[in-house]
Coordinates of C-alpha atoms and ligand atoms in Angstrom, one line a residue:
X285 CA 96.9 58.0 8.8
X286 CA 94.4 60.7 7.7
X287 CA 97.1 61.9 5.2
X288 CA 97.5 58.5 3.8
X289 CA 93.7 58.0 3.4
X290 CA 93.5 61.3 1.6
X291 CA 95.9 60.1 -1.1
X292 CA 93.5 57.5 -2.5
X293 CA 92.1 58.8 -5.8
X294 CA 88.4 59.3 -6.5
X295 CA 88.1 59.2 -10.3
X296 CA 91.2 57.3 -11.4
X297 CA 91.4 53.6 -11.8
X298 CA 93.2 51.7 -9.1
X299 CA 92.6 48.2 -7.5
X300 CA 90.8 48.1 -4.2
X301 CA 94.1 47.3 -2.5
X302 CA 97.6 46.0 -3.1
X303 CA 100.0 46.5 -6.0
X304 CA 99.3 47.2 -9.7
X305 CA 101.8 47.8 -12.5
X306 CA 101.4 47.7 -16.3
X307 CA 98.0 47.8 -18.1
X308 CA 97.4 44.6 -20.0
X309 CA 95.3 43.6 -23.0
X310 CA 92.9 46.6 -23.0
X311 CA 90.0 46.1 -25.4
X312 CA 86.3 46.8 -26.1
X313 CA 84.1 43.7 -26.3
X314 CA 80.3 43.3 -26.5
X315 CA 79.6 46.7 -24.9
X316 CA 82.3 46.7 -22.2
X317 CA 85.8 48.2 -21.9
X318 CA 88.1 45.7 -20.3
X319 CA 91.2 46.6 -18.4
X320 CA 93.6 43.8 -17.2
X321 CA 96.6 44.8 -15.2
X322 CA 99.7 43.4 -13.5
X323 CA 98.6 42.8 -10.0
X324 CA 100.0 41.4 -6.7
X325 CA 97.0 40.0 -4.8
X326 CA 99.0 39.7 -1.6
X327 CA 100.9 43.0 -1.0
X328 CA 101.4 46.6 -2.0
X329 CA 104.8 45.8 -3.5
X330 CA 105.7 44.1 -6.8
X331 CA 105.6 40.2 -6.8
X332 CA 103.3 37.2 -7.2
X333 CA 102.1 38.8 -10.5
X334 CA 98.7 37.8 -11.9
X335 CA 96.2 39.6 -14.2
X336 CA 93.8 41.8 -12.3
X337 CA 90.6 42.6 -14.3
X338 CA 88.0 45.3 -14.4
X339 CA 85.2 46.4 -16.8
X340 CA 83.6 49.6 -17.6
X341 CA 80.9 51.0 -19.9
X342 CA 82.7 54.4 -20.3
X343 CA 86.3 54.1 -19.2
X344 CA 85.5 56.1 -16.0
X345 CA 83.1 54.0 -13.9
X346 CA 84.5 50.5 -13.1
X347 CA 83.5 47.2 -11.8
X348 CA 86.2 45.1 -10.3
X349 CA 86.2 41.4 -11.4
X350 CA 88.0 38.4 -10.1
X351 CA 91.6 37.9 -11.2
X352 CA 91.6 36.8 -14.9
X353 CA 94.8 34.7 -15.0
X354 CA 96.9 33.3 -12.2
X355 CA 100.4 31.8 -12.2
X356 CA 99.6 28.1 -12.3
X357 CA 101.7 26.6 -15.1
X358 CA 105.4 25.9 -15.4
X359 CA 105.6 28.5 -18.2
X360 CA 104.2 31.3 -16.1
X361 CA 104.7 30.1 -12.5
X362 CA 107.0 33.1 -11.8
X363 CA 104.5 35.6 -13.1
X364 CA 101.8 36.2 -15.6
X365 CA 103.4 39.2 -17.2
X366 CA 102.4 41.8 -19.6
X367 CA 100.5 41.1 -22.8
X368 CA 98.1 42.4 -25.4
X369 CA 94.8 41.5 -27.0
X370 CA 94.0 41.0 -30.7
X371 CA 90.5 41.0 -32.0
X372 CA 90.1 38.6 -35.0
X373 CA 87.9 39.4 -38.0
X374 CA 85.2 37.0 -36.7
X375 CA 85.1 38.9 -33.4
X376 CA 87.0 36.3 -31.4
X377 CA 89.8 37.3 -29.1
X378 CA 93.3 36.1 -28.5
X379 CA 95.6 37.2 -25.8
X380 CA 99.4 36.9 -26.0
X381 CA 101.3 37.4 -22.7
X382 CA 104.7 36.9 -21.3
X383 CA 105.2 34.1 -18.7
X384 CA 108.2 33.9 -16.4
X385 CA 108.9 30.2 -16.3
X386 CA 109.9 27.9 -13.4
X387 CA 113.5 28.8 -14.5
X388 CA 112.7 32.5 -14.9
X389 CA 112.9 32.3 -18.7
X390 CA 110.7 34.8 -20.5
X391 CA 108.4 33.0 -22.9
X392 CA 105.2 34.1 -24.8
X393 CA 101.9 32.3 -24.2
X394 CA 98.5 32.2 -25.8
X395 CA 95.2 32.5 -23.9
X396 CA 91.6 33.0 -25.0
X397 CA 88.2 33.5 -23.4
X398 CA 86.7 30.3 -22.0
X399 CA 83.2 31.6 -23.0
X400 CA 83.2 34.2 -25.8
X401 CA 79.5 34.8 -25.2
X402 CA 80.3 36.2 -21.7
X403 CA 80.7 40.0 -22.3
X404 CA 82.6 40.2 -19.0
X405 CA 85.2 37.7 -20.2
X406 CA 85.6 36.3 -16.7
X407 CA 87.3 33.0 -17.5
X408 CA 90.4 32.6 -19.6
X409 CA 91.9 29.4 -21.0
X410 CA 95.6 28.9 -21.5
X411 CA 96.5 27.1 -24.7
X412 CA 97.7 23.6 -24.1
X413 CA 100.7 24.0 -26.4
X414 CA 102.2 26.9 -24.4
X415 CA 104.7 28.4 -24.6
X416 CA 104.3 29.5 -28.2
X417 CA 107.6 31.4 -28.3
X418 CA 110.9 31.1 -26.4
X419 CA 113.8 33.4 -26.6
X420 CA 115.5 33.0 -30.1
X421 CA 119.2 32.4 -30.5
X422 CA 121.2 35.5 -29.5
X423 CA 118.5 36.8 -27.1
X424 CA 119.0 36.4 -23.4
X425 CA 116.4 34.5 -21.3
X426 CA 115.4 37.6 -19.4
X427 CA 115.3 40.0 -22.4
X428 CA 112.2 38.8 -24.2
X429 CA 108.9 40.2 -23.1
X430 CA 105.6 42.0 -23.6
X431 CA 104.1 41.0 -27.0
X432 CA 102.0 43.6 -28.8
X433 CA 98.6 43.5 -30.4
X434 CA 98.9 41.8 -33.8
X435 CA 98.3 43.5 -37.1
X436 CA 97.9 42.0 -40.6
X437 CA 100.6 41.8 -43.2
X438 CA 100.3 42.2 -47.0
X439 CA 100.5 38.4 -47.2
X440 CA 97.4 38.1 -45.0
X441 CA 99.3 36.8 -41.9
X442 CA 99.3 38.3 -38.4
X443 CA 102.4 40.1 -37.2
X444 CA 103.6 41.1 -33.7
X445 CA 106.6 42.7 -32.2
X446 CA 108.4 41.9 -29.0
X447 CA 110.9 44.1 -27.2
X448 CA 114.4 43.0 -26.3
X449 CA 118.0 44.1 -26.4
X450 CA 121.4 43.1 -27.8
X451 CA 124.2 44.5 -25.7
X452 CA 123.0 48.0 -25.0
X453 CA 121.0 48.3 -28.2
X454 CA 117.2 48.3 -27.6
X455 CA 115.4 46.3 -30.3
X456 CA 112.0 45.0 -31.3
X457 CA 111.8 41.5 -32.8
X458 CA 109.1 40.8 -35.4
X459 CA 107.2 37.5 -35.8
X460 CA 104.5 36.4 -38.3
X461 CA 101.9 33.9 -37.6
X462 CA 98.6 32.5 -39.0
X463 CA 97.2 30.8 -35.9
X464 CA 99.0 32.5 -32.9
X465 CA 100.4 29.1 -32.1
X466 CA 103.2 28.8 -34.7
X467 CA 105.4 31.8 -35.3
X468 CA 108.1 32.7 -37.8
X469 CA 110.9 35.1 -36.8
X470 CA 111.6 37.8 -39.5
X471 CA 115.2 38.7 -40.4
X472 CA 116.5 41.8 -38.7
X473 CA 114.3 43.9 -36.4
X474 CA 111.4 46.3 -36.6
X475 CA 113.8 48.9 -35.3
X476 CA 116.7 49.3 -32.9
X477 CA 118.4 52.2 -31.2
X478 CA 121.9 51.9 -29.7
X479 CA 122.4 52.9 -26.1
X480 CA 118.7 52.6 -25.1
X481 CA 118.9 49.3 -23.3
X482 CA 116.0 46.8 -22.8
X483 CA 112.8 47.8 -24.6
X484 CA 109.8 46.9 -22.4
X485 CA 106.2 47.1 -23.4
X486 CA 106.8 48.0 -27.1
X487 CA 103.7 49.5 -28.8
X488 CA 103.3 49.9 -32.5
X489 CA 100.3 51.5 -34.3
X490 CA 99.1 53.7 -37.2
X491 CA 97.9 57.3 -36.9
X492 CA 96.1 59.2 -39.6
X493 CA 97.6 62.3 -41.2
X494 CA 94.2 63.4 -42.4
X495 CA 91.2 62.1 -40.4
X496 CA 90.4 62.9 -36.8
X497 CA 89.5 59.3 -35.7
X498 CA 91.9 56.7 -34.6
X499 CA 93.0 53.7 -36.7
X500 CA 92.7 50.0 -36.3
X501 CA 96.1 48.5 -35.7
X502 CA 96.1 46.8 -39.1
X503 CA 95.2 50.0 -41.0
X504 CA 97.8 51.3 -43.4
X505 CA 98.2 53.5 -46.5
X506 CA 99.7 56.7 -47.8
X507 CA 97.8 58.9 -45.3
X508 CA 99.2 56.9 -42.4
X509 CA 102.2 57.4 -40.1
X510 CA 103.3 54.7 -37.6
X511 CA 104.1 55.4 -34.0
X512 CA 106.7 53.1 -32.3
X513 CA 106.8 53.4 -28.5
X514 CA 109.2 51.7 -26.1
X515 CA 109.4 51.8 -22.3
X516 CA 113.1 52.1 -21.4
X517 CA 113.8 49.8 -18.5
X518 CA 117.0 51.8 -17.8
X519 CA 115.4 55.2 -17.4
X520 CA 111.7 54.3 -16.7
X521 CA 110.1 56.6 -19.3
X522 CA 107.9 55.9 -22.4
X523 CA 109.5 57.2 -25.6
X524 CA 107.9 57.3 -29.0
X525 CA 108.7 58.5 -32.5
X526 CA 106.7 59.0 -35.7
X527 CA 108.0 57.1 -38.7
X528 CA 107.3 55.1 -41.8
X529 CA 106.5 51.4 -41.8
X530 CA 107.6 49.1 -44.6
X531 CA 105.0 46.3 -44.4
X532 CA 106.9 44.1 -46.9
X533 CA 110.2 44.2 -45.0
X534 CA 108.6 44.4 -41.6
X535 CA 110.8 47.5 -40.7
X536 CA 110.1 51.0 -39.5
X537 CA 112.3 54.1 -39.9
X538 CA 111.9 57.3 -37.9
X539 CA 111.0 60.5 -39.7
X540 CA 113.7 62.3 -37.8
X541 CA 116.7 60.1 -36.6
X542 CA 117.7 62.8 -34.1
X543 CA 114.5 62.2 -32.2
X544 CA 114.4 58.4 -32.6
X545 CA 112.7 56.1 -30.0
X546 CA 114.4 56.5 -26.6
X547 CA 116.3 59.6 -27.4
X548 CA 113.5 62.0 -28.4
X549 CA 109.9 62.5 -27.5
X550 CA 107.9 61.1 -24.6
X551 CA 104.2 60.5 -24.1
X552 CA 104.5 62.3 -20.8
X553 CA 107.4 64.0 -19.1
X554 CA 106.4 63.0 -15.6
X555 CA 105.6 59.7 -14.0
X556 CA 104.2 57.5 -16.8
X557 CA 105.5 54.1 -17.8
X558 CA 104.7 50.8 -19.5
X559 CA 101.8 52.3 -21.4
X560 CA 99.7 50.5 -23.9
X561 CA 97.1 51.6 -26.5
X562 CA 94.2 49.9 -28.0
X563 CA 91.8 50.7 -30.9
X564 CA 88.3 51.4 -29.5
X565 CA 86.2 50.2 -32.4
X566 CA 83.0 51.6 -30.7
X567 CA 84.2 55.2 -30.6
X568 CA 86.8 54.9 -33.4
X569 CA 89.6 56.2 -31.4
X570 CA 93.0 55.0 -30.1
X571 CA 93.1 55.0 -26.3
X572 CA 96.2 55.0 -24.1
X573 CA 96.7 53.5 -20.6
X574 CA 99.8 53.5 -18.5
X575 CA 101.3 52.6 -15.1
X576 CA 101.6 55.6 -12.8
X577 CA 103.9 54.6 -10.0
X578 CA 104.1 56.0 -6.5
X579 CA 106.8 58.5 -5.7
X580 CA 106.6 57.9 -1.9
X581 CA 108.5 55.2 0.0
X582 CA 107.7 51.5 0.0
X583 CA 107.0 51.7 3.7
X584 CA 104.3 54.3 3.0
X585 CA 102.8 52.1 0.3
X586 CA 102.7 49.1 2.7
X587 CA 101.1 51.3 5.3
X588 CA 98.4 52.6 3.0
X589 CA 97.9 49.2 1.5
X590 CA 98.1 50.1 -2.2
X591 CA 100.4 51.3 -4.8
X592 CA 100.1 52.7 -8.4
X593 CA 97.4 54.2 -10.5
X594 CA 96.2 54.3 -14.1
X595 CA 95.9 57.7 -15.7
X596 CA 92.6 59.0 -17.1
X597 CA 92.8 57.1 -20.4
X598 CA 93.9 59.4 -23.2
X599 CA 93.0 59.5 -26.9
X600 CA 96.0 59.7 -29.2
X601 CA 96.1 61.6 -32.4
X602 CA 98.7 62.8 -34.9
X603 CA 99.3 66.5 -34.5
X604 CA 98.4 67.8 -37.9
X605 CA 99.4 71.3 -37.0
X606 CA 103.1 70.6 -36.2
X607 CA 103.4 67.3 -38.1
X608 CA 106.1 66.3 -35.7
X609 CA 104.4 64.9 -32.6
X610 CA 101.3 63.2 -31.3
X611 CA 98.8 64.7 -29.0
X612 CA 97.4 62.9 -26.0
X613 CA 94.2 64.1 -24.2
X614 CA 91.9 62.7 -21.5
X615 CA 89.0 60.8 -23.0
X616 CA 85.9 63.0 -23.3
X617 CA 83.9 60.8 -20.9
X618 CA 85.8 62.3 -17.9
X619 CA 83.9 65.6 -18.7
X620 CA 80.7 63.9 -17.6
X621 CA 82.0 64.0 -14.0
X622 CA 82.3 67.8 -14.1
X623 CA 80.1 70.0 -11.9
X624 CA 80.1 73.5 -10.3
X625 CA 82.0 75.3 -13.0
X626 CA 83.6 78.6 -12.1
X627 CA 85.1 81.1 -14.6
X628 CA 87.8 83.7 -14.1
X629 CA 88.0 86.0 -17.1
X630 CA 91.2 87.9 -18.0
X631 CA 92.8 88.0 -14.5
X632 CA 95.9 90.1 -14.5
X633 CA 98.8 88.6 -12.6
X634 CA 101.7 91.1 -12.1
X635 CA 105.3 90.0 -11.8
X636 CA 105.9 88.3 -8.5
X637 CA 102.2 87.9 -7.6
X638 CA 100.0 85.1 -6.5
X639 CA 96.2 85.3 -7.0
X640 CA 93.8 82.9 -5.3
X641 CA 91.1 81.2 -7.3
X642 CA 88.2 80.4 -5.0
X643 CA 86.7 77.1 -6.1
X644 CA 85.6 75.4 -2.9
X645 CA 87.1 72.0 -2.4
X646 CA 90.1 71.8 -4.6
X647 CA 91.1 68.1 -4.4
X648 CA 89.2 66.9 -7.4
X649 CA 89.4 69.4 -10.3
X650 CA 89.5 69.9 -14.0
X651 CA 91.2 73.2 -14.8
X652 CA 91.4 74.8 -18.3
X653 CA 93.6 77.9 -18.4
X654 CA 94.8 80.3 -21.1
X655 CA 97.6 82.8 -20.7
X656 CA 98.3 85.9 -22.7
X657 CA 101.6 87.7 -22.6
X658 CA 101.9 91.2 -24.1
X659 CA 103.5 90.7 -27.5
X660 CA 105.3 94.1 -27.2
X661 CA 107.2 92.8 -24.2
X662 CA 108.2 89.7 -26.0
X663 CA 109.4 91.7 -28.9
X664 CA 111.4 94.2 -26.8
X665 CA 113.1 91.7 -24.7
X666 CA 116.7 90.8 -25.3
X667 CA 117.7 87.2 -25.8
X668 CA 118.3 85.3 -22.6
X669 CA 117.8 81.9 -20.9
X670 CA 118.1 80.1 -24.2
X671 CA 119.6 77.1 -22.3
X672 CA 116.7 76.7 -19.9
X673 CA 115.6 73.2 -19.0
X674 CA 112.8 72.4 -16.6
X675 CA 114.6 69.5 -14.9
X676 CA 117.9 71.2 -14.2
X677 CA 116.4 74.7 -13.5
X678 CA 115.7 76.1 -10.1
X679 CA 112.1 75.3 -10.6
X680 CA 109.2 77.7 -10.1
X681 CA 111.2 79.9 -7.6
X682 CA 113.8 80.7 -10.2
X683 CA 112.7 84.0 -11.9
X684 CA 113.3 84.8 -15.5
X685 CA 112.2 87.6 -17.7
X686 CA 109.3 85.7 -19.2
X687 CA 108.5 83.0 -16.7
X688 CA 107.6 80.9 -14.8
X689 CA 103.9 81.6 -14.7
X690 CA 100.9 79.2 -14.3
X691 CA 98.9 77.4 -11.6
X692 CA 99.6 76.3 -8.0
X693 CA 97.5 73.2 -7.3
X694 CA 97.3 71.3 -4.0
X695 CA 98.6 74.4 -2.2
X696 CA 97.9 75.4 1.4
X697 CA 97.0 79.0 2.5
X698 CA 100.5 79.8 3.6
X699 CA 101.9 78.5 0.3
X700 CA 104.3 76.3 2.3
X701 CA 103.2 73.3 0.3
X702 CA 102.6 74.0 -3.4
X703 CA 102.6 72.2 -6.7
X704 CA 103.3 74.7 -9.5
X705 CA 102.5 73.8 -13.2
X706 CA 103.9 76.5 -15.4
X707 CA 105.2 77.9 -18.7
X708 CA 108.6 79.4 -19.1
X709 CA 109.4 81.3 -22.3
X710 CA 113.0 81.6 -23.4
X711 CA 114.4 83.8 -26.1
X712 CA 117.8 83.2 -27.7
X713 CA 120.2 85.8 -29.1
X714 CA 118.8 85.3 -32.6
X715 CA 115.3 86.2 -31.3
X716 CA 113.8 82.7 -31.4
X717 CA 111.4 81.7 -28.7
X718 CA 111.2 78.3 -27.0
X719 CA 108.3 77.6 -24.6
X720 CA 108.8 75.2 -21.7
X721 CA 106.1 73.4 -19.8
X722 CA 107.1 72.3 -16.3
X723 CA 105.8 70.8 -13.0
X724 CA 107.9 71.5 -9.9
X725 CA 107.4 69.1 -7.0
X726 CA 110.2 70.3 -4.8
X727 CA 107.8 72.1 -2.5
X728 CA 104.9 69.7 -3.0
X729 CA 105.1 68.0 0.4
X730 CA 106.7 68.4 3.7
X731 CA 107.1 64.6 3.9
X732 CA 110.7 63.5 3.7
X733 CA 110.2 60.1 2.1
X734 CA 108.9 61.5 -1.2
X735 CA 110.7 61.9 -4.5
X736 CA 110.3 65.6 -5.4
X737 CA 111.6 66.2 -8.9
X738 CA 111.1 69.0 -11.4
X739 CA 109.5 67.5 -14.6
X740 CA 109.0 69.0 -18.0
X741 CA 110.1 69.7 -21.5
X742 CA 109.5 72.1 -24.4
X743 CA 106.1 72.5 -26.0
X744 CA 105.6 73.6 -29.6
X745 CA 103.6 76.9 -29.8
X746 CA 102.6 78.0 -33.2
X747 CA 102.1 81.5 -34.6
X748 CA 99.0 83.1 -33.2
X749 CA 98.4 80.5 -30.5
X750 CA 97.7 81.4 -26.9
X751 CA 99.4 79.4 -24.2
X752 CA 96.9 76.9 -22.9
X753 CA 97.0 74.3 -20.2
X754 CA 94.7 71.7 -18.7
X755 CA 95.2 70.1 -15.4
X756 CA 93.3 67.2 -13.7
X757 CA 93.7 67.0 -10.0
X758 CA 92.6 63.9 -8.1
X759 CA 94.1 63.8 -4.6
X760 CA 97.6 62.4 -5.1
X761 CA 97.7 62.6 -8.9
X762 CA 98.1 65.7 -11.1
X763 CA 97.9 65.3 -14.9
X764 CA 98.7 68.4 -17.0
X765 CA 98.6 69.0 -20.7
X766 CA 100.0 72.0 -22.6
X767 CA 98.8 73.3 -26.0
X768 CA 95.9 70.8 -26.2
X769 CA 98.1 67.8 -25.4
X770 CA 101.3 68.3 -27.3
X771 CA 103.2 68.0 -24.0
X772 CA 101.9 66.2 -21.0
X773 CA 103.2 65.8 -17.4
X774 CA 101.8 63.4 -14.8
X775 CA 103.0 63.7 -11.2
X776 CA 102.2 62.1 -7.9
X777 CA 101.8 64.6 -5.1
X778 CA 101.8 63.8 -1.3
X779 CA 100.9 67.0 0.6
X780 CA 100.7 66.9 4.3
X781 CA 99.0 70.2 4.9
X782 CA 97.3 71.0 1.5
X783 CA 94.7 68.3 2.0
X784 CA 90.9 68.1 2.4
X785 CA 89.5 71.7 2.7
X786 CA 93.0 73.1 3.1
X787 CA 93.9 72.3 -0.5
X788 CA 93.7 75.5 -2.5
X789 CA 94.3 76.7 -6.0
X790 CA 96.2 79.8 -7.2
X791 CA 97.5 81.6 -10.2
X792 CA 101.2 82.7 -10.0
X793 CA 103.5 84.8 -12.0
X794 CA 107.2 84.6 -11.2
X795 CA 108.3 86.4 -14.4
X796 CA 110.2 89.6 -13.8
X797 CA 109.4 91.5 -17.0
X798 CA 105.8 90.7 -17.9
X799 CA 102.3 90.8 -16.5
X800 CA 100.2 87.9 -17.7
X801 CA 96.5 87.7 -18.3
X802 CA 94.9 84.5 -17.4
X803 CA 91.4 83.2 -18.3
X804 CA 90.6 80.1 -16.3
X805 CA 87.6 77.7 -16.3
X806 CA 87.4 75.3 -13.4
X807 CA 85.1 72.4 -12.6
X808 CA 84.9 70.2 -9.6
X809 CA 84.9 66.5 -10.5
X810 CA 82.6 63.9 -9.0
X811 CA 84.0 60.7 -7.8
X812 CA 83.7 57.8 -10.2
X813 CA 81.5 54.8 -9.3
X814 CA 83.9 51.9 -8.7
X815 CA 82.2 48.7 -7.7
X816 CA 83.6 45.5 -6.3
X817 CA 82.6 42.2 -7.9
Ligands
FRU1009 C1 107.2 46.6 -17.2 C2 107.4 45.1 -16.9 C3 107.2 44.3 -18.1 C4 106.9 42.9 -17.5 C5 106.0 43.3 -16.3 C6 106.2 42.4 -15.1 O1 106.8 47.3 -16.1 O2 108.6 44.9 -16.3 O3 108.3 44.2 -19.0 O4 106.2 42.1 -18.4 O5 106.4 44.6 -16.0 O6 105.3 42.8 -14.1

């Protein structure tokens, strides 16, 4: 019981109780950030889906509000499913969402605020002409869901895209509309990728190649790239690719077809699904939300009375340095929760060693670390381990010449429960280096009803860059970022011993051939203020 109570987070968004899944219709309106989400008001498992609702001034402190939309019409009686908001030029809002009908057909519906002068947007009206879209010919009744935010076309219309599949090819359909009530299906698709299956929660937006700020969904031009993201129902990960959007044809092509949507890059290599971005017109940035599932058993969820989290919302930018990926990074506002900073400068960690970092209570932390590896050792080393992969490796216990090394979070004194977050450098016979960023959960908990995977991927490291990582720890969630957000890994951790004051933090180096030098700055993190309505 005490263990289960400890798992509840202190600065991440989660409902007071019961089940949450996808973020829905995030937006900024009259001074407030709004987050709607897929919610089961009755239990800590999926079902009875309605739209939960909360508001915030800063994306960190929240006020829960009453449910925004319930399943009360034939066209959404089996669930008020995922949808997105569009802010019109006159400041008015429209919401498009998927309804699961009385016959479990997936249709798209329109809703709008009952009182636009209410900054809290408490009441929503469903359009009397719903549904506004039904599955078109050739699309199965249960493969048509999750409309995006609309953007404008060169003809001055609005355009949306909706994920689907044909056989095993994941696709995204494109519709134009003037009034969000009548829609015209474009020929062909925005994009499709064979073998990727059903595309859920498609997201589509521009990123700037030159400026630092985010772009409104309708922005376009020569200095813009477009990101297409799909949540693959078959493998439960959020994949994206950078590409070029042809606004006239309503089609998008990836920059590099070998890393197309669903077969290449992910927002996050851990537990991160059904994400959605919005353009924050107040702070001129694009912000990412997502559904972080539990990795424990359904029985444990029922026992603790809740399931799922949102990440700390992340800003998204194009990575100008590599030109081939985006970077995701926790919104700056989370730094306002920092206190009690501790610095450890140039700590040497010899091969096979573990060094404690005394920080007091280590269950709510923001950790920034930089690692240096002697370049002479890198140079001298013969090629090896070029076929390394985090997921299929032996994890943090498998020793290589140049890794793994990094942090142990949520670790007890005896190191019997530990959650390592680490780098692993591989060198091939031709002398090329590849850096991996991993998170090994195999020893994270002595509980037996927990999924304990090894997560991770490669991370681009450019000439002259130190290895850097940032990790946010909040009880049962750990979010880690390498090289300022080029690669991210979110994990759920359920220690049984490394809890309360027994949760500790360490540096470790399991490389055989190299001593690492680590500089670490650590803050404790205050709990966010989360109020009931
Ligand atoms: C993704 C998803 C969506 C759907 C919603 C239902 O997690 O399956 O495709 O709209 O959740 O809750």
